[in-house]
Amino acid sequence: MRTSVVIPVFNGADRLAQAVASVRPELREGDEIVVVDDGSTDGTPDLIRSLGGDIVALRQDNAGPAAARNRGLRAATGEAIAFLDHDDLWTAGRQEVLRAALEADAEIAVAMGRTVVVNDTSVPVAPDDPRRALTHRPWHLGSLLVRRWAFDWIGPFREDLIQAEDGDWYMRAREAGLRFAAVDHDTTLYRLHTTNLTRDVQGARDGLMACLKSALDRRRGR
């Protein structure tokens, strides 16, 4: 099962190389890394060129995380799709356990592990930090391995959502009856820092409310 790893990045010259370095040990022969530069204005383009010829490098005008992920999806050639934000990290063995869950049952569309919220030096955050809620959120994209046909069936991410586009896709997938497999493994380190998009609490709430409204509208046949 060939995997395409899609990494969207915007002004991520300070962390992208670490993200890619965490992915490479997890790949099998034939897997690929697709980096989508979402209109960066820092040194990200030069950094991407320095990462090596095995990187599938794409660039677009700034359009947001969902549009960048969709661009990566269109370019991806693998039978399975994985995601990693440029400022996060994969854990050792992540791909092995998620891939095994998919290979064990052809009807499983999505394998998902756990996300661990850490600080910028990869130390788990304090128990009272509200963003630890990510560890209990089943749709965090960095913790998923998704069969490509699931996106062909459900569709891409909503590009009108700046946040919670992953939650919207997860809800649509659940409504469509896709089968998920939960794996007892820490698969992703979500790093907290001063420029996290999730620091915009109101934006996160607005995105979640938009997801819930769309889900209710679908149930009502609107």
Short mmCIF file of C-alpha atoms in Angstrom, two decimals:
data_model
loop_
_atom_site.label_atom_id
_atom_site.label_comp_id
_atom_site.label_asym_id
_atom_site.label_seq_id
_atom_site.Cartn_x
_atom_site.Cartn_y
_atom_site.Cartn_z
CA MET A 1 0.00 0.00 0.00
CA ARG A 2 1.76 3.11 -1.25
CA THR A 3 1.29 6.21 0.90
CA SER A 4 1.33 9.88 -0.03
CA VAL A 5 2.10 12.21 2.87
CA VAL A 6 0.64 15.69 2.30
CA ILE A 7 2.30 18.54 4.22
CA PRO A 8 0.80 22.02 3.77
CA VAL A 9 3.04 24.89 4.84
CA PHE A 10 2.76 28.65 5.17
CA ASN A 11 5.79 30.57 6.41
CA GLY A 12 7.16 27.46 8.05
CA ALA A 13 10.89 27.73 7.40
CA ASP A 14 11.61 27.33 11.11
CA ARG A 15 9.87 23.96 11.55
CA LEU A 16 9.22 22.27 8.19
CA ALA A 17 12.56 20.44 8.06
CA GLN A 18 11.83 18.79 11.42
CA ALA A 19 8.42 17.64 10.21
CA VAL A 20 9.88 16.07 7.07
CA ALA A 21 12.65 14.44 9.09
CA SER A 22 10.02 12.78 11.32
CA VAL A 23 8.21 11.40 8.25
CA ARG A 24 11.11 9.91 6.30
CA PRO A 25 11.88 6.97 8.65
CA GLU A 26 8.23 5.94 8.46
CA LEU A 27 8.10 5.54 4.67
CA ARG A 28 8.31 2.42 2.56
CA GLU A 29 9.81 2.23 -0.90
CA GLY A 30 7.42 3.92 -3.32
CA ASP A 31 5.87 6.25 -0.74
CA GLU A 32 6.02 10.00 -1.39
CA ILE A 33 6.05 13.31 0.47
CA VAL A 34 4.00 16.11 -1.11
CA VAL A 35 4.78 19.57 0.30
CA VAL A 36 2.37 22.34 -0.66
CA ASP A 37 3.68 25.86 -0.10
CA ASP A 38 0.60 28.00 0.47
CA GLY A 39 2.11 31.30 -0.67
CA SER A 40 4.88 31.61 1.92
CA THR A 41 6.73 34.91 2.14
CA ASP A 42 9.66 33.75 4.30
CA GLY A 43 12.44 31.32 3.44
CA THR A 44 10.14 28.34 2.98
CA PRO A 45 10.60 27.99 -0.82
CA ASP A 46 14.39 27.83 -0.44
CA LEU A 47 14.07 25.36 2.41
CA ILE A 48 11.83 23.06 0.37
CA ARG A 49 14.40 23.03 -2.44
CA SER A 50 17.08 22.05 0.07
CA LEU A 51 15.11 19.07 1.38
CA GLY A 52 15.96 16.88 -1.59
CA GLY A 53 14.68 15.72 -4.93
CA ASP A 54 12.40 13.10 -3.40
CA ILE A 55 10.01 15.83 -2.27
CA VAL A 56 7.05 16.55 -4.56
CA ALA A 57 7.05 20.36 -4.19
CA LEU A 58 4.00 22.44 -5.11
CA ARG A 59 3.33 26.15 -4.66
CA GLN A 60 0.13 28.17 -4.83
CA ASP A 61 -1.14 31.60 -3.90
CA ASN A 62 -2.16 31.78 -0.25
CA ALA A 63 -5.59 30.15 0.06
CA GLY A 64 -5.59 28.51 3.49
CA PRO A 65 -4.88 25.04 4.93
CA ALA A 66 -7.86 23.25 3.36
CA ALA A 67 -7.00 24.49 -0.15
CA ALA A 68 -3.38 23.46 0.34
CA ARG A 69 -4.39 19.98 1.47
CA ASN A 70 -6.73 19.64 -1.49
CA ARG A 71 -3.93 20.67 -3.83
CA GLY A 72 -1.75 17.96 -2.30
CA LEU A 73 -4.55 15.41 -2.65
CA ARG A 74 -4.89 16.15 -6.36
CA ALA A 75 -1.18 15.54 -6.86
CA ALA A 76 -0.92 12.47 -4.61
CA THR A 77 -0.43 9.08 -6.26
CA GLY A 78 -0.61 6.74 -3.25
CA GLU A 79 -3.38 4.32 -2.36
CA ALA A 80 -3.37 5.78 1.15
CA ILE A 81 -3.14 9.42 2.23
CA ALA A 82 -1.57 10.77 5.40
CA PHE A 83 -1.31 14.35 6.59
CA LEU A 84 1.09 16.33 8.71
CA ASP A 85 1.08 20.05 9.40
CA HIS A 86 4.49 21.63 8.90
CA ASP A 87 4.88 22.41 12.60
CA ASP A 88 3.96 18.96 13.93
CA LEU A 89 5.83 15.66 14.12
CA TRP A 90 5.15 11.98 13.53
CA THR A 91 6.10 9.43 16.17
CA ALA A 92 8.23 6.35 15.59
CA GLY A 93 6.21 3.40 14.33
CA ARG A 94 3.25 5.56 13.39
CA GLN A 95 2.90 4.32 9.85
CA GLU A 96 3.50 0.70 10.74
CA VAL A 97 0.55 0.45 13.12
CA LEU A 98 -1.87 2.49 11.00
CA ARG A 99 -0.94 0.68 7.80
CA ALA A 100 -1.38 -2.67 9.53
CA ALA A 101 -4.92 -1.67 10.55
CA LEU A 102 -5.85 -0.90 6.93
CA GLU A 103 -4.14 -3.97 5.52
CA ALA A 104 -5.92 -6.24 8.02
CA ASP A 105 -9.38 -5.32 6.69
CA ALA A 106 -10.08 -4.02 3.18
CA GLU A 107 -13.34 -2.46 4.37
CA ILE A 108 -11.62 -0.12 6.84
CA ALA A 109 -11.41 3.32 5.22
CA VAL A 110 -9.58 5.23 7.95
CA ALA A 111 -7.11 4.14 10.61
CA MET A 112 -6.57 6.62 13.42
CA GLY A 113 -4.21 6.85 16.36
CA ARG A 114 -3.75 9.39 19.15
CA THR A 115 -2.44 12.94 19.05
CA VAL A 116 -0.20 14.13 21.88
CA VAL A 117 -0.10 17.88 22.56
CA VAL A 118 3.45 19.04 23.34
CA ASN A 119 5.38 22.28 23.62
CA ASP A 120 7.96 23.41 21.08
CA THR A 121 10.58 21.10 22.59
CA SER A 122 8.24 18.06 22.36
CA VAL A 123 7.44 17.93 26.08
CA PRO A 124 3.75 17.13 26.84
CA VAL A 125 1.84 20.21 27.97
CA ALA A 126 0.36 20.71 31.42
CA PRO A 127 -2.88 18.87 32.20
CA ASP A 128 -4.80 22.14 32.57
CA ASP A 129 -3.92 23.46 29.10
CA PRO A 130 -7.27 23.59 27.23
CA ARG A 131 -5.65 22.53 23.98
CA ARG A 132 -5.01 19.10 25.44
CA ALA A 133 -8.54 18.50 24.14
CA LEU A 134 -6.85 17.63 20.85
CA THR A 135 -5.84 14.32 22.40
CA HIS A 136 -9.52 13.39 22.59
CA ARG A 137 -10.52 14.71 19.16
CA PRO A 138 -10.88 11.74 16.79
CA TRP A 139 -10.61 13.77 13.62
CA HIS A 140 -7.19 15.36 14.08
CA LEU A 141 -5.76 14.89 10.59
CA GLY A 142 -2.23 14.21 11.71
CA SER A 143 -3.36 11.02 13.44
CA LEU A 144 -5.11 9.49 10.41
CA LEU A 145 -4.19 7.21 7.53
CA VAL A 146 -6.95 7.31 4.91
CA ARG A 147 -7.55 5.16 1.85
CA ARG A 148 -7.52 7.32 -1.27
CA TRP A 149 -10.92 6.10 -2.37
CA ALA A 150 -12.43 7.60 0.78
CA PHE A 151 -11.67 11.09 -0.56
CA ASP A 152 -12.99 10.13 -3.99
CA TRP A 153 -16.23 9.10 -2.28
CA ILE A 154 -16.64 11.78 0.41
CA GLY A 155 -15.01 14.63 -1.46
CA PRO A 156 -12.24 17.08 -0.53
CA PHE A 157 -11.95 19.47 2.40
CA ARG A 158 -14.18 22.54 2.55
CA GLU A 159 -12.02 25.46 1.53
CA ASP A 160 -14.38 28.04 3.03
CA LEU A 161 -13.39 26.85 6.52
CA ILE A 162 -10.17 28.27 7.95
CA GLN A 163 -10.44 25.94 10.93
CA ALA A 164 -12.36 22.69 11.59
CA GLU A 165 -12.26 21.56 7.96
CA ASP A 166 -10.94 18.26 9.29
CA GLY A 167 -13.94 17.95 11.61
CA ASP A 168 -16.30 18.66 8.72
CA TRP A 169 -14.71 15.91 6.60
CA TYR A 170 -14.82 13.49 9.55
CA MET A 171 -18.55 14.15 10.07
CA ARG A 172 -19.30 13.63 6.39
CA ALA A 173 -17.33 10.40 6.38
CA ARG A 174 -19.19 9.10 9.42
CA GLU A 175 -22.55 10.04 7.92
CA ALA A 176 -21.63 8.16 4.75
CA GLY A 177 -20.94 5.02 6.77
CA LEU A 178 -17.19 4.79 6.26
CA ARG A 179 -15.55 2.38 8.65
CA PHE A 180 -12.87 3.63 11.04
CA ALA A 181 -10.32 1.66 13.05
CA ALA A 182 -8.89 3.16 16.25
CA VAL A 183 -5.30 2.16 16.99
CA ASP A 184 -3.85 2.25 20.50
CA HIS A 185 -0.75 4.23 19.57
CA ASP A 186 0.50 7.82 19.88
CA THR A 187 0.89 8.77 16.24
CA THR A 188 1.40 12.54 16.15
CA LEU A 189 2.95 15.27 18.27
CA TYR A 190 0.96 18.50 18.01
CA ARG A 191 3.41 21.27 18.90
CA LEU A 192 2.15 24.41 20.64
CA HIS A 193 3.92 27.66 19.78
CA THR A 194 3.20 31.35 19.33
CA THR A 195 1.86 31.09 15.76
CA ASN A 196 -0.49 28.08 16.01
CA LEU A 197 -3.66 28.66 14.02
CA THR A 198 -5.61 27.15 16.92
CA ARG A 199 -4.61 30.10 19.12
CA ASP A 200 -7.49 31.86 17.37
CA VAL A 201 -10.09 30.46 19.75
CA GLN A 202 -12.97 32.39 18.18
CA GLY A 203 -11.99 31.13 14.73
CA ALA A 204 -11.98 27.57 16.03
CA ARG A 205 -15.43 28.03 17.55
CA ASP A 206 -16.77 29.57 14.35
CA GLY A 207 -15.41 26.69 12.31
CA LEU A 208 -16.92 24.09 14.63
CA MET A 209 -20.29 25.83 14.58
CA ALA A 210 -20.20 25.89 10.77
CA CYS A 211 -19.49 22.14 10.75
CA LEU A 212 -22.37 21.41 13.11
CA LYS A 213 -24.77 23.58 11.14
CA SER A 214 -23.83 21.81 7.90
CA ALA A 215 -24.34 18.43 9.55
CA LEU A 216 -27.79 19.45 10.82
CA ASP A 217 -28.73 20.84 7.42
CA ARG A 218 -27.77 17.54 5.77
CA ARG A 219 -29.93 15.61 8.22
CA ARG A 220 -32.84 17.90 7.49
CA GLY A 221 -32.34 17.45 3.77
CA ARG A 222 -31.48 21.06 3.08
#
